[in-house]
PDB file of C-alpha atoms in Angstrom:
ATOM      1  CA  MET A 912     -13.694 -26.632  -7.174  1.00  0.00           C
ATOM      2  CA  SER A 913     -13.388 -25.155 -10.645  1.00  0.00           C
ATOM      3  CA  GLU A 914      -9.993 -23.651  -9.782  1.00  0.00           C
ATOM      4  CA  GLN A 915      -8.399 -26.926  -8.766  1.00  0.00           C
ATOM      5  CA  VAL A 916      -5.590 -28.207 -10.915  1.00  0.00           C
ATOM      6  CA  LEU A 917      -6.658 -31.605 -12.246  1.00  0.00           C
ATOM      7  CA  ASN A 918     -10.293 -31.910 -13.192  1.00  0.00           C
ATOM      8  CA  LYS A 919     -11.913 -35.239 -14.080  1.00  0.00           C
ATOM      9  CA  GLU A 920     -11.400 -34.708 -17.825  1.00  0.00           C
ATOM     10  CA  THR A 921      -7.710 -34.130 -17.325  1.00  0.00           C
ATOM     11  CA  ILE A 922      -7.339 -37.209 -15.157  1.00  0.00           C
ATOM     12  CA  SER A 923      -9.245 -39.482 -17.510  1.00  0.00           C
ATOM     13  CA  ALA A 924      -7.112 -38.308 -20.432  1.00  0.00           C
ATOM     14  CA  VAL A 925      -3.898 -39.421 -18.736  1.00  0.00           C
ATOM     15  CA  THR A 926      -2.774 -42.942 -19.654  1.00  0.00           C
ATOM     16  CA  GLN A 927       0.288 -45.043 -18.979  1.00  0.00           C
ATOM     17  CA  ASP A 928       1.843 -43.864 -22.243  1.00  0.00           C
ATOM     18  CA  SER A 929       0.929 -40.203 -21.911  1.00  0.00           C
ATOM     19  CA  GLU A 930       3.599 -37.553 -21.824  1.00  0.00           C
ATOM     20  CA  ILE A 931       3.058 -35.518 -18.698  1.00  0.00           C
ATOM     21  CA  ASP A 932       3.860 -31.824 -18.798  1.00  0.00           C
ATOM     22  CA  LEU A 933       4.448 -30.957 -15.135  1.00  0.00           C
ATOM     23  CA  GLU A 934       5.199 -27.346 -15.947  1.00  0.00           C
ATOM     24  CA  ALA A 935       1.844 -27.005 -17.701  1.00  0.00           C
ATOM     25  CA  ALA A 936       0.060 -28.658 -14.785  1.00  0.00           C
ATOM     26  CA  PHE A 937       1.847 -26.298 -12.399  1.00  0.00           C
ATOM     27  CA  ARG A 938       0.761 -23.285 -14.454  1.00  0.00           C
ATOM     28  CA  GLU A 939      -2.827 -24.500 -14.622  1.00  0.00           C
ATOM     29  CA  SER A 940      -2.912 -24.911 -10.850  1.00  0.00           C
ATOM     30  CA  HIS A 941      -2.052 -21.192 -10.323  1.00  0.00           C
ATOM     31  CA  ILE A 942       0.066 -22.293  -7.379  1.00  0.00           C
ATOM     32  CA  GLN A 943       2.769 -19.848  -8.423  1.00  0.00           C
ATOM     33  CA  ASP A 944       0.266 -17.042  -7.847  1.00  0.00           C
ATOM     34  CA  ILE A 945      -0.107 -18.229  -4.254  1.00  0.00           C
ATOM     35  CA  LEU A 946       3.663 -18.454  -3.778  1.00  0.00           C
ATOM     36  CA  ASP A 947       4.075 -14.958  -5.226  1.00  0.00           C
ATOM     37  CA  LYS A 948       1.406 -13.653  -2.867  1.00  0.00           C
ATOM     38  CA  LEU A 949       3.220 -15.217   0.073  1.00  0.00           C
ATOM     39  CA  ASP A 950       6.472 -13.634  -1.060  1.00  0.00           C
ATOM     40  CA  GLN A 951       4.800 -10.221  -1.185  1.00  0.00           C
ATOM     41  CA  GLU A 952       3.095 -10.622   2.185  1.00  0.00           C
ATOM     42  CA  LEU A 953       6.082 -11.768   4.212  1.00  0.00           C
ATOM     43  CA  VAL A 954       9.618 -10.390   4.256  1.00  0.00           C
ATOM     44  CA  GLY A 955      12.467 -12.900   4.281  1.00  0.00           C
ATOM     45  CA  LEU A 956      11.622 -16.414   5.551  1.00  0.00           C
ATOM     46  CA  LYS A 957      13.413 -17.940   2.574  1.00  0.00           C
ATOM     47  CA  SER A 958      13.649 -21.419   4.108  1.00  0.00           C
ATOM     48  CA  VAL A 959       9.933 -21.396   4.959  1.00  0.00           C
ATOM     49  CA  LYS A 960       8.946 -20.317   1.458  1.00  0.00           C
ATOM     50  CA  ASN A 961      11.226 -22.944  -0.083  1.00  0.00           C
ATOM     51  CA  LYS A 962       9.609 -25.611   2.091  1.00  0.00           C
ATOM     52  CA  ILE A 963       6.125 -24.552   0.995  1.00  0.00           C
ATOM     53  CA  LYS A 964       7.210 -24.663  -2.650  1.00  0.00           C
ATOM     54  CA  GLU A 965       8.700 -28.149  -2.167  1.00  0.00           C
ATOM     55  CA  MET A 966       5.459 -29.317  -0.586  1.00  0.00           C
ATOM     56  CA  ALA A 967       3.454 -27.878  -3.470  1.00  0.00           C
ATOM     57  CA  ALA A 968       5.647 -29.765  -5.937  1.00  0.00           C
ATOM     58  CA  LEU A 969       5.242 -33.017  -3.995  1.00  0.00           C
ATOM     59  CA  LEU A 970       1.469 -32.656  -3.839  1.00  0.00           C
ATOM     60  CA  LEU A 971       1.224 -31.859  -7.547  1.00  0.00           C
ATOM     61  CA  VAL A 972       3.322 -34.891  -8.497  1.00  0.00           C
ATOM     62  CA  ASP A 973       1.392 -37.084  -6.061  1.00  0.00           C
ATOM     63  CA  ARG A 974      -1.911 -36.007  -7.615  1.00  0.00           C
ATOM     64  CA  ILE A 975      -0.687 -36.838 -11.117  1.00  0.00           C
ATOM     65  CA  ARG A 976       0.777 -40.168  -9.942  1.00  0.00           C
ATOM     66  CA  LYS A 977      -2.632 -41.092  -8.561  1.00  0.00           C
ATOM     67  CA  SER A 978      -4.185 -40.379 -11.950  1.00  0.00           C
ATOM     68  CA  LEU A 979      -1.847 -43.049 -13.355  1.00  0.00           C
ATOM     69  CA  GLY A 980      -2.629 -45.524 -10.616  1.00  0.00           C
ATOM     70  CA  LEU A 981       0.798 -45.021  -9.029  1.00  0.00           C
ATOM     71  CA  THR A 982      -0.261 -44.960  -5.409  1.00  0.00           C
ATOM     72  CA  ALA A 983       2.395 -44.599  -2.764  1.00  0.00           C
ATOM     73  CA  GLY A 984       0.097 -43.754   0.106  1.00  0.00           C
ATOM     74  CA  ALA A 985      -1.146 -40.256   0.788  1.00  0.00           C
ATOM     75  CA  PRO A 986       1.604 -37.965   2.090  1.00  0.00           C
ATOM     76  CA  SER A 987       1.202 -36.950   5.701  1.00  0.00           C
ATOM     77  CA  LEU A 988      -0.102 -33.399   5.630  1.00  0.00           C
ATOM     78  CA  HIS A 989      -0.210 -32.626   9.346  1.00  0.00           C
ATOM     79  CA  MET A 990       2.465 -30.048  10.194  1.00  0.00           C
ATOM     80  CA  THR A 991       4.196 -28.151  12.943  1.00  0.00           C
ATOM     81  CA  PHE A 992       5.190 -24.501  12.663  1.00  0.00           C
ATOM     82  CA  LEU A 993       8.043 -23.832  15.077  1.00  0.00           C
ATOM     83  CA  GLY A 994       9.037 -20.302  16.005  1.00  0.00           C
ATOM     84  CA  ASN A 995       8.422 -17.172  18.011  1.00  0.00           C
ATOM     85  CA  PRO A 996       5.312 -14.979  17.706  1.00  0.00           C
ATOM     86  CA  GLY A 997       4.987 -12.433  14.929  1.00  0.00           C
ATOM     87  CA  MET A 998       6.607 -14.583  12.231  1.00  0.00           C
ATOM     88  CA  GLY A 999       3.617 -14.855   9.897  1.00  0.00           C
ATOM     89  CA  LYS A1000       2.665 -18.431  10.775  1.00  0.00           C
ATOM     90  CA  THR A1001      -1.040 -17.743  10.285  1.00  0.00           C
ATOM     91  CA  THR A1002      -0.390 -16.187   6.879  1.00  0.00           C
ATOM     92  CA  VAL A1003       1.655 -19.210   5.806  1.00  0.00           C
ATOM     93  CA  ALA A1004      -1.137 -21.513   7.006  1.00  0.00           C
ATOM     94  CA  MET A1005      -3.647 -19.590   4.894  1.00  0.00           C
ATOM     95  CA  ARG A1006      -1.503 -19.879   1.763  1.00  0.00           C
ATOM     96  CA  MET A1007      -0.899 -23.556   2.473  1.00  0.00           C
ATOM     97  CA  ALA A1008      -4.657 -24.059   2.675  1.00  0.00           C
ATOM     98  CA  GLU A1009      -5.042 -22.408  -0.730  1.00  0.00           C
ATOM     99  CA  ILE A1010      -2.498 -24.810  -2.231  1.00  0.00           C
ATOM    100  CA  LEU A1011      -4.123 -27.844  -0.626  1.00  0.00           C
ATOM    101  CA  TYR A1012      -7.516 -26.748  -1.910  1.00  0.00           C
ATOM    102  CA  ARG A1013      -6.295 -26.116  -5.442  1.00  0.00           C
ATOM    103  CA  LEU A1014      -4.812 -29.612  -5.525  1.00  0.00           C
ATOM    104  CA  GLU A1015      -7.940 -31.227  -4.039  1.00  0.00           C
ATOM    105  CA  TYR A1016      -6.398 -32.363  -0.765  1.00  0.00           C
ATOM    106  CA  ILE A1017      -9.024 -30.468   1.237  1.00  0.00           C
ATOM    107  CA  ARG A1018     -12.652 -29.602   0.502  1.00  0.00           C
ATOM    108  CA  LYS A1019     -12.593 -26.099   1.958  1.00  0.00           C
ATOM    109  CA  GLU A1020     -10.048 -23.310   1.787  1.00  0.00           C
ATOM    110  CA  ASN A1021     -10.729 -22.445   5.410  1.00  0.00           C
ATOM    111  CA  VAL A1022      -8.176 -22.098   8.195  1.00  0.00           C
ATOM    112  CA  MET A1023      -9.626 -22.293  11.699  1.00  0.00           C
ATOM    113  CA  LEU A1024      -7.290 -20.766  14.305  1.00  0.00           C
ATOM    114  CA  VAL A1025      -7.747 -22.057  17.854  1.00  0.00           C
ATOM    115  CA  THR A1026      -5.913 -22.081  21.181  1.00  0.00           C
ATOM    116  CA  ARG A1027      -6.127 -24.188  24.322  1.00  0.00           C
ATOM    117  CA  ASP A1028      -9.142 -22.197  25.539  1.00  0.00           C
ATOM    118  CA  ASP A1029     -11.121 -23.259  22.467  1.00  0.00           C
ATOM    119  CA  LEU A1030     -10.441 -26.955  23.087  1.00  0.00           C
ATOM    120  CA  VAL A1031     -10.179 -27.490  26.839  1.00  0.00           C
ATOM    121  CA  GLY A1032     -13.063 -27.101  29.257  1.00  0.00           C
ATOM    122  CA  GLN A1033     -12.925 -25.994  32.872  1.00  0.00           C
ATOM    123  CA  GLY A1034     -14.736 -28.949  34.376  1.00  0.00           C
ATOM    124  CA  ILE A1035     -15.283 -32.679  34.053  1.00  0.00           C
ATOM    125  CA  GLY A1036     -17.117 -33.651  30.880  1.00  0.00           C
ATOM    126  CA  GLN A1037     -16.600 -30.315  29.108  1.00  0.00           C
ATOM    127  CA  THR A1038     -13.426 -30.918  27.111  1.00  0.00           C
ATOM    128  CA  GLY A1039     -14.635 -33.790  24.925  1.00  0.00           C
ATOM    129  CA  PRO A1040     -17.693 -32.008  23.478  1.00  0.00           C
ATOM    130  CA  LYS A1041     -15.746 -28.761  23.151  1.00  0.00           C
ATOM    131  CA  THR A1042     -12.868 -30.351  21.242  1.00  0.00           C
ATOM    132  CA  ARG A1043     -15.152 -32.416  19.008  1.00  0.00           C
ATOM    133  CA  GLU A1044     -17.201 -29.348  18.095  1.00  0.00           C
ATOM    134  CA  VAL A1045     -14.057 -27.502  16.999  1.00  0.00           C
ATOM    135  CA  LEU A1046     -12.890 -30.494  14.966  1.00  0.00           C
ATOM    136  CA  ASN A1047     -16.285 -30.905  13.309  1.00  0.00           C
ATOM    137  CA  ASN A1048     -16.332 -27.241  12.339  1.00  0.00           C
ATOM    138  CA  ALA A1049     -12.793 -27.456  10.949  1.00  0.00           C
ATOM    139  CA  MET A1050     -13.417 -30.658   8.997  1.00  0.00           C
ATOM    140  CA  GLY A1051     -12.648 -30.393   5.298  1.00  0.00           C
ATOM    141  CA  GLY A1052     -10.112 -27.634   5.834  1.00  0.00           C
ATOM    142  CA  VAL A1053      -7.108 -26.704   8.004  1.00  0.00           C
ATOM    143  CA  LEU A1054      -7.042 -26.473  11.800  1.00  0.00           C
ATOM    144  CA  LEU A1055      -4.250 -24.275  13.198  1.00  0.00           C
ATOM    145  CA  VAL A1056      -3.643 -24.832  16.918  1.00  0.00           C
ATOM    146  CA  ASP A1057      -1.581 -21.935  18.243  1.00  0.00           C
ATOM    147  CA  GLU A1058       0.634 -22.478  21.291  1.00  0.00           C
ATOM    148  CA  ALA A1059      -0.245 -26.165  21.018  1.00  0.00           C
ATOM    149  CA  TYR A1060       2.236 -27.091  23.776  1.00  0.00           C
ATOM    150  CA  THR A1061      -0.138 -25.527  26.338  1.00  0.00           C
ATOM    151  CA  LEU A1062      -2.455 -28.513  25.846  1.00  0.00           C
ATOM    152  CA  TYR A1063      -0.019 -30.548  27.930  1.00  0.00           C
ATOM    153  CA  ARG A1064       0.572 -29.342  31.469  1.00  0.00           C
ATOM    154  CA  PRO A1065       2.571 -31.966  33.391  1.00  0.00           C
ATOM    155  CA  ASP A1066       2.674 -29.738  36.484  1.00  0.00           C
ATOM    156  CA  HIS A1067      -1.128 -29.833  36.717  1.00  0.00           C
ATOM    157  CA  PRO A1068      -2.211 -33.416  37.544  1.00  0.00           C
ATOM    158  CA  GLY A1069      -5.608 -34.246  36.114  1.00  0.00           C
ATOM    159  CA  ASP A1070      -5.440 -31.374  33.621  1.00  0.00           C
ATOM    160  CA  PHE A1071      -8.141 -31.738  30.970  1.00  0.00           C
ATOM    161  CA  GLY A1072      -5.731 -30.880  28.162  1.00  0.00           C
ATOM    162  CA  LEU A1073      -4.731 -34.543  27.906  1.00  0.00           C
ATOM    163  CA  GLU A1074      -8.281 -35.416  26.878  1.00  0.00           C
ATOM    164  CA  ALA A1075      -8.132 -32.834  24.086  1.00  0.00           C
ATOM    165  CA  ILE A1076      -4.794 -34.270  22.914  1.00  0.00           C
ATOM    166  CA  GLU A1077      -6.205 -37.811  22.774  1.00  0.00           C
ATOM    167  CA  ILE A1078      -9.236 -36.734  20.746  1.00  0.00           C
ATOM    168  CA  LEU A1079      -7.073 -34.650  18.449  1.00  0.00           C
ATOM    169  CA  MET A1080      -4.722 -37.594  17.824  1.00  0.00           C
ATOM    170  CA  GLN A1081      -7.610 -39.888  17.001  1.00  0.00           C
ATOM    171  CA  VAL A1082      -9.016 -37.496  14.438  1.00  0.00           C
ATOM    172  CA  MET A1083      -5.580 -36.773  12.945  1.00  0.00           C
ATOM    173  CA  GLU A1084      -5.159 -40.503  12.359  1.00  0.00           C
ATOM    174  CA  ASN A1085      -8.658 -41.629  11.422  1.00  0.00           C
ATOM    175  CA  GLN A1086      -9.755 -38.597   9.400  1.00  0.00           C
ATOM    176  CA  ARG A1087      -6.444 -37.458   7.998  1.00  0.00           C
ATOM    177  CA  ASP A1088      -7.947 -37.411   4.497  1.00  0.00           C
ATOM    178  CA  ASP A1089     -10.453 -34.741   5.508  1.00  0.00           C
ATOM    179  CA  LEU A1090      -8.570 -32.514   7.950  1.00  0.00           C
ATOM    180  CA  VAL A1091      -5.086 -31.021   8.028  1.00  0.00           C
ATOM    181  CA  VAL A1092      -3.849 -30.059  11.499  1.00  0.00           C
ATOM    182  CA  ILE A1093      -1.052 -27.553  12.030  1.00  0.00           C
ATOM    183  CA  LEU A1094       0.426 -27.299  15.533  1.00  0.00           C
ATOM    184  CA  ALA A1095       2.251 -24.028  16.137  1.00  0.00           C
ATOM    185  CA  GLY A1096       4.387 -22.759  18.983  1.00  0.00           C
ATOM    186  CA  TYR A1097       7.804 -21.931  20.360  1.00  0.00           C
ATOM    187  CA  LYS A1098      10.417 -24.426  19.193  1.00  0.00           C
ATOM    188  CA  THR A1099      11.712 -25.507  22.620  1.00  0.00           C
ATOM    189  CA  GLN A1100       8.258 -25.900  24.151  1.00  0.00           C
ATOM    190  CA  MET A1101       6.989 -27.821  21.126  1.00  0.00           C
ATOM    191  CA  GLU A1102       9.978 -30.188  21.321  1.00  0.00           C
ATOM    192  CA  HIS A1103       9.113 -30.897  24.963  1.00  0.00           C
ATOM    193  CA  PHE A1104       5.478 -31.369  23.969  1.00  0.00           C
ATOM    194  CA  PHE A1105       6.344 -33.975  21.336  1.00  0.00           C
ATOM    195  CA  HIS A1106       8.805 -35.729  23.646  1.00  0.00           C
ATOM    196  CA  SER A1107       6.030 -36.103  26.203  1.00  0.00           C
ATOM    197  CA  ASN A1108       3.454 -37.072  23.570  1.00  0.00           C
ATOM    198  CA  PRO A1109       5.206 -39.403  21.098  1.00  0.00           C
ATOM    199  CA  GLY A1110       1.868 -40.464  19.612  1.00  0.00           C
ATOM    200  CA  MET A1111       1.294 -36.909  18.485  1.00  0.00           C
ATOM    201  CA  ASN A1112       4.802 -36.600  17.077  1.00  0.00           C
ATOM    202  CA  SER A1113       4.315 -39.749  14.977  1.00  0.00           C
ATOM    203  CA  ARG A1114       1.309 -38.172  13.279  1.00  0.00           C
ATOM    204  CA  ILE A1115       3.243 -35.107  12.123  1.00  0.00           C
ATOM    205  CA  GLY A1116       5.031 -35.459   8.802  1.00  0.00           C
ATOM    206  CA  ILE A1117       6.194 -31.911   8.158  1.00  0.00           C
ATOM    207  CA  HIS A1118       8.110 -29.604  10.483  1.00  0.00           C
ATOM    208  CA  ILE A1119       8.718 -26.011   9.413  1.00  0.00           C
ATOM    209  CA  GLU A1120      10.936 -23.724  11.461  1.00  0.00           C
ATOM    210  CA  PHE A1121      10.396 -19.967  11.417  1.00  0.00           C
ATOM    211  CA  ASN A1122      13.678 -18.303  12.336  1.00  0.00           C
ATOM    212  CA  ASP A1123      13.520 -14.809  13.823  1.00  0.00           C
ATOM    213  CA  TYR A1124      13.722 -11.870  11.447  1.00  0.00           C
ATOM    214  CA  SER A1125      17.002 -10.015  11.094  1.00  0.00           C
ATOM    215  CA  VAL A1126      17.154  -6.334  12.020  1.00  0.00           C
ATOM    216  CA  ASP A1127      17.282  -5.444   8.313  1.00  0.00           C
ATOM    217  CA  ASN A1128      14.124  -7.433   7.619  1.00  0.00           C
ATOM    218  CA  LEU A1129      12.375  -5.948  10.649  1.00  0.00           C
ATOM    219  CA  LEU A1130      13.225  -2.477   9.369  1.00  0.00           C
ATOM    220  CA  ILE A1131      11.724  -3.362   5.973  1.00  0.00           C
ATOM    221  CA  ILE A1132       8.583  -4.511   7.777  1.00  0.00           C
ATOM    222  CA  ALA A1133       8.501  -1.260   9.740  1.00  0.00           C
ATOM    223  CA  GLN A1134       8.842   0.819   6.578  1.00  0.00           C
ATOM    224  CA  SER A1135       5.990  -1.108   5.011  1.00  0.00           C
ATOM    225  CA  ILE A1136       3.756  -0.544   8.032  1.00  0.00           C
ATOM    226  CA  VAL A1137       4.359   3.210   8.256  1.00  0.00           C
ATOM    227  CA  THR A1138       3.870   3.611   4.508  1.00  0.00           C
ATOM    228  CA  THR A1139       0.573   1.711   4.640  1.00  0.00           C
ATOM    229  CA  GLN A1140      -0.541   3.990   7.474  1.00  0.00           C
ATOM    230  CA  ASN A1141       0.432   7.123   5.501  1.00  0.00           C
ATOM    231  CA  TYR A1142       3.364   7.949   7.754  1.00  0.00           C
ATOM    232  CA  CYS A1143       7.095   8.089   7.142  1.00  0.00           C
ATOM    233  CA  PHE A1144      10.289   8.034   9.180  1.00  0.00           C
ATOM    234  CA  SER A1145      12.604  11.004   9.037  1.00  0.00           C
ATOM    235  CA  PRO A1146      16.207   9.912   8.315  1.00  0.00           C
ATOM    236  CA  ASP A1147      17.102  10.318  11.998  1.00  0.00           C
ATOM    237  CA  ALA A1148      13.963   8.401  13.041  1.00  0.00           C
ATOM    238  CA  GLU A1149      14.854   5.520  10.749  1.00  0.00           C
ATOM    239  CA  GLN A1150      18.294   5.291  12.332  1.00  0.00           C
ATOM    240  CA  ALA A1151      16.737   5.522  15.798  1.00  0.00           C
ATOM    241  CA  PHE A1152      14.285   2.748  14.969  1.00  0.00           C
ATOM    242  CA  ARG A1153      17.118   0.522  13.761  1.00  0.00           C
ATOM    243  CA  GLU A1154      18.865   1.051  17.103  1.00  0.00           C
ATOM    244  CA  TYR A1155      15.540   0.372  18.840  1.00  0.00           C
ATOM    245  CA  LEU A1156      15.273  -2.983  17.054  1.00  0.00           C
ATOM    246  CA  ILE A1157      18.855  -3.946  17.915  1.00  0.00           C
ATOM    247  CA  ARG A1158      18.147  -3.345  21.598  1.00  0.00           C
ATOM    248  CA  ARG A1159      14.588  -4.675  21.685  1.00  0.00           C
ATOM    249  CA  LYS A1160      15.529  -8.032  20.102  1.00  0.00           C
ATOM    250  CA  THR A1161      17.703  -8.843  23.121  1.00  0.00           C
ATOM    251  CA  MET A1162      14.883  -8.178  25.625  1.00  0.00           C
ATOM    252  CA  PRO A1163      12.137 -10.527  26.831  1.00  0.00           C
ATOM    253  CA  HIS A1164       8.837 -11.084  24.989  1.00  0.00           C
ATOM    254  CA  PHE A1165      10.093  -9.920  21.606  1.00  0.00           C
ATOM    255  CA  ALA A1166       7.471 -10.858  19.002  1.00  0.00           C
ATOM    256  CA  ASN A1167       9.126  -9.933  15.698  1.00  0.00           C
ATOM    257  CA  ALA A1168       6.673  -8.216  13.307  1.00  0.00           C
ATOM    258  CA  ARG A1169       4.084  -7.906  16.076  1.00  0.00           C
ATOM    259  CA  SER A1170       6.544  -6.019  18.265  1.00  0.00           C
ATOM    260  CA  VAL A1171       7.429  -3.782  15.315  1.00  0.00           C
ATOM    261  CA  ARG A1172       3.775  -2.883  14.793  1.00  0.00           C
ATOM    262  CA  ASN A1173       3.302  -2.202  18.501  1.00  0.00           C
ATOM    263  CA  ALA A1174       6.400   0.008  18.577  1.00  0.00           C
ATOM    264  CA  ILE A1175       5.112   2.033  15.625  1.00  0.00           C
ATOM    265  CA  ASP A1176       1.724   2.457  17.303  1.00  0.00           C
ATOM    266  CA  ARG A1177       3.454   3.854  20.396  1.00  0.00           C
ATOM    267  CA  ALA A1178       5.608   6.137  18.245  1.00  0.00           C
ATOM    268  CA  ARG A1179       2.431   7.489  16.631  1.00  0.00           C
ATOM    269  CA  LEU A1180       1.023   8.246  20.095  1.00  0.00           C
ATOM    270  CA  ARG A1181       4.172  10.156  21.023  1.00  0.00           C
ATOM    271  CA  GLN A1182       4.160  11.973  17.698  1.00  0.00           C
ATOM    272  CA  ALA A1183       0.539  13.060  18.171  1.00  0.00           C
ATOM    273  CA  ASN A1184       1.253  14.295  21.687  1.00  0.00           C
ATOM    274  CA  ARG A1185       4.354  16.158  20.494  1.00  0.00           C
ATOM    275  CA  LEU A1186       2.440  17.877  17.713  1.00  0.00           C
ATOM    276  CA  LEU A1187      -0.403  18.822  20.050  1.00  0.00           C
ATOM    277  CA  ASN A1188       2.031  20.446  22.475  1.00  0.00           C
ATOM    278  CA  SER A1189       4.193  22.107  19.829  1.00  0.00           C
ATOM    279  CA  GLY A1190       2.171  25.323  19.859  1.00  0.00           C
ATOM    280  CA  LYS A1191       2.743  25.939  16.154  1.00  0.00           C
ATOM    281  CA  LYS A1192       0.853  25.702  12.914  1.00  0.00           C
ATOM    282  CA  LEU A1193       1.323  22.360  11.212  1.00  0.00           C
ATOM    283  CA  ASN A1194       1.550  21.236   7.626  1.00  0.00           C
ATOM    284  CA  LYS A1195       0.919  17.873   6.002  1.00  0.00           C
ATOM    285  CA  GLN A1196       4.570  16.828   6.308  1.00  0.00           C
ATOM    286  CA  ASP A1197       4.445  17.429  10.052  1.00  0.00           C
ATOM    287  CA  LEU A1198       1.423  15.148  10.329  1.00  0.00           C
ATOM    288  CA  ILE A1199       2.964  12.238   8.472  1.00  0.00           C
ATOM    289  CA  THR A1200       6.547  12.358   9.784  1.00  0.00           C
ATOM    290  CA  ILE A1201       7.695  10.317  12.743  1.00  0.00           C
ATOM    291  CA  GLU A1202      10.802  11.929  14.198  1.00  0.00           C
ATOM    292  CA  ALA A1203      13.687  10.401  16.125  1.00  0.00           C
ATOM    293  CA  VAL A1204      12.405  11.890  19.381  1.00  0.00           C
ATOM    294  CA  ASP A1205       9.220   9.834  18.997  1.00  0.00           C
ATOM    295  CA  ILE A1206      11.334   6.675  18.946  1.00  0.00           C
ATOM    296  CA  LEU A1207      13.957   7.625  21.518  1.00  0.00           C
ATOM    297  CA  ALA A1208      11.286   8.307  24.166  1.00  0.00           C
ATOM    298  CA  SER A1209      10.759   4.543  24.436  1.00  0.00           C
ATOM    299  CA  ARG A1210      11.617   2.812  27.704  1.00  0.00           C
ATOM    300  CA  VAL A1211      13.907   0.613  25.612  1.00  0.00           C
ATOM    301  CA  PHE A1212      16.287   3.596  25.501  1.00  0.00           C
ATOM    302  CA  ARG A1213      15.433   5.275  28.796  1.00  0.00           C
ATOM    303  CA  GLU A1214      15.335   2.252  31.094  1.00  0.00           C
ATOM    304  CA  GLY A1215      16.605  -0.667  29.050  1.00  0.00           C
ATOM    305  CA  VAL A1216      13.281  -2.534  29.318  1.00  0.00           C
ATOM    306  CA  PRO A1217      10.391  -3.141  26.890  1.00  0.00           C
ATOM    307  CA  ASP A1218       7.597  -0.578  26.773  1.00  0.00           C
ATOM    308  CA  CYS A1219       5.111  -3.247  27.754  1.00  0.00           C
ATOM    309  CA  GLU A1220       5.494  -6.450  29.739  1.00  0.00           C
ATOM    310  CA  THR A1221       4.471  -8.838  26.987  1.00  0.00           C
ATOM    311  CA  GLU A1222       3.676  -8.728  23.270  1.00  0.00           C
ATOM    312  CA  SER A1223       3.272 -12.457  22.644  1.00  0.00           C
TER     313      SER A1223
END
């Protein structure tokens, strides 16, 4: 833990009369590097990034308060990430884990991503061991439960998901100093989940909402993806892709950045097929340029439906 912010020498040097330089402690923690990395990785999401920065400040101050014997009880670190797919929730969880590790709130920088299938068994007696194994493996770090609302299925009497929820709640309460749990999922479904499981809701101290990307931000994401893949949009293709995004956002199963990546992959397929059937010699620019026709061939334009049934 050599990178963590307050080592034993620093703590022992702090006394009741010491002047505390929070800015220096913040610099020494290198938390700003993590926040900068998050800003580079994800477009927009200003409210999410502000929330993460506020949490980092709270945790830093709490750590220094503890060094002075000013205990106020450990802040609740369990969280919910509310929002649609493709919003970078896993990336945010990874950066949050880095911050927690730097400030000594967790022992490992790991984020374990799981879903219902990883926790719930198919038969009697399977769910308990399965859930406990996941929790044991995640201990000391961060456990990210994606689509957490699927653990509760009120329309399926006797569903084993309730057993997983009970075990998870016990660990979140009794071992909260050694495991941070993040429950992620659609906002409406997660609200229903918490309403039906008030014990779980009481264990969550931080709720972060991921609002859908704007068309402008989605276009920035698209430009970044094609550039990384050594492609580019022609001017007409860029305009066509903007129109694609405007239409696609209103259709079912839209998954933000994930849908953008999928759309670009399909455009690359159409571009390759177009080039193969062009019957002409090609140059490098031909190979890297996605044209408007490669976008406009989408079913979004032709039929007013998504190219695939689901992208969640």
